[in-house]
Amino acid sequence: MTFSIAGLAVSRGISIGRAVLAGSGRMEVAHYFIEPGQVEGEIARVRSGRNAVIAELQRLQEDIPADAPQELTALLDVHLMLLQDEMLTSGVKHWITERLYNAEWALTTQLEVISRQFDEMEDDYLRERKADLEQVVERILRHMKGMVHPVAQPHSPRRRTQQDLMLDDTMDVPLVLVAQDLSPADLLQFKKSVFAGFVTDVGGKTSHTAIVARSMDIPAVVGARSGSQLVRQDDWIIIDGDAGVVIVDPSPIILAEYGYRQRQIELERERLTRLRHTPAVTLDGERVQLLANIEMPQDAAAAVAAGAVGVGLFRTEFLFMGRAGSLPDEEEQYRAYREAVEGMQGLPITIRTIDIGADKPLDKGHKGTSLNPALGLRAIRWSLADPGMFRTQLRALLRAATHGKVNIMFPMLAHPAEVEQTLAQVRLAQAELDARGAVHAPAALGAMIEVPAAALMVRYFLRHFDFLSIGTNDLIQYTLAIDRADEAVSHLYDPMHPAVLRLVADVIAAGRAQGKSVSVCGETAGEVGMTRLLLGLGLRSFSMHPAQILAVKQEVLRADTRKLAGWAHALVDADLAPSAESLLNQ
Ligand code: PEP
Ligand code: MG
């Protein structure tokens, strides 16, 4: 039966495919696709894990003292029975052979399938056996952890089920990821495989999970509440990334309608590619810089290919994530930055120092204990708290600057003392490189304006830095006191709030008055509905996901900044929050 789930639209477009439920919660396991040649090996891994647990339980059974309670023996019997259940073994085999899931993923997927059946049981006693099943699966997983298994290259599965073949005999079935939550590190892992879209129960519009989805340019919906509970493994689903809606088990009519819309979107994209080499100049001759935001060094070349004239934000923290505690050393970082710089083919790149903390934990198990992580030790605070780690990154960046046009940018500065310490660390890093005779080059230094305190002290920042970049994602979060990752308050997260617009307008004006470059690198820079307002406020440099560049360029080409300036400043002066509709109609 068709039903829909409402969430937040975070990455545009339509995708239609089969649901892949990525297990979450208690059992954190790796999810990757295996090669067809690894199927037997993966099945064997589950089998040995299962046999080891059976042997363990049988040993326990033998050693049970005669006076042990009857329930204990009964419980062991239940566990042994569950382990030998045909549904568990055949289900796991199915996910490995048909979907090419790795062994752990197949096991947790099947656990979920069976758990749902337990949930539906009338009998209380039987329903409670779900906990026993979870325990035996956890035991199998623990045994498997100790086993060596070949490293698989993630790739798109080629196999299709009978039903897929009936539906379409000419293409591979796209897979859509559905999860309770995905960390940015999870997503980067998934970036290597081919998912056509994803849905998560939690997350806000500018949570880092949403940002990575946009950078992958795949339709996504976050904040779908209990979506991962309602969707079943292998269900057909449609993700409408524009409306923020997920349609489960669509009827043929709905499928046809969305298929049509999908083709329209593709046509529009193709049409936009004609603007790829057109300079971004407004009707009144104002040149506008359209830059890209990237997360990995390899993204640099893709950004250039997408028509960016530079990178305005390289979020380096993704290099540090999901490494189980070990941080990349200077050499590894230098190689990564150098790859990004060379990928730019002479175009400038602004590399931001690490912004770890809040919704970007180093790894999943390292969320920190802070009650309010967005206000805690994150970004520059994290770097200044560990100057050795910070200078390692600075040295790597200064060395990479010898290979192209590198700007270094610092996140979340708010205090003059932080500014002074940051600049002192840069000088120290240069001195360390000189002392060991390492080749390095000077880089322009910039500050992100993403805390209201920094926006209010913009003149101080302009005295100390070569350029500024407004991080609207955090500026909105901190100005309006709205957690950017919390879907419960996402309706209050408003880029057009008069207070936010006033801060943005003041920073742009102050930068222009001093002839220093100011850009916006938060998500608002890539929203076509915001382009004219930002142009009207005097912004001439926008940094966004590469996929948005041509759509924003189209807006720039149609704009006349002389007409927009009066309108935009009047809006800000009148303390009016413009509606999205009025922005588009302007
Ligand atoms: C921002 O805050 O707007 C920004 C660009 O930084 P991030 O999204 O990485 O916090
Ligand atoms: Mg930020």
Coordinates of N, CA and C in Angstrom, one line a residue, residues 30 92 127 303 378 385:
A30 N 30.1 -2.3 9.7 CA 30.5 -1.7 8.4 C 29.5 -2.1 7.3
V92 N 20.3 -14.4 5.5 CA 21.7 -13.8 5.4 C 22.3 -14.1 4.0
R127 N 7.0 -12.4 21.5 CA 7.5 -11.1 21.2 C 8.8 -10.8 21.9
A303 N 35.2 20.1 -9.2 CA 34.7 21.5 -9.0 C 35.1 22.3 -10.2
R378 N 34.8 23.2 19.6 CA 34.8 22.9 18.2 C 35.6 23.9 17.4
A385 N 43.3 24.4 21.3 CA 43.4 23.6 22.5 C 44.5 22.5 22.3

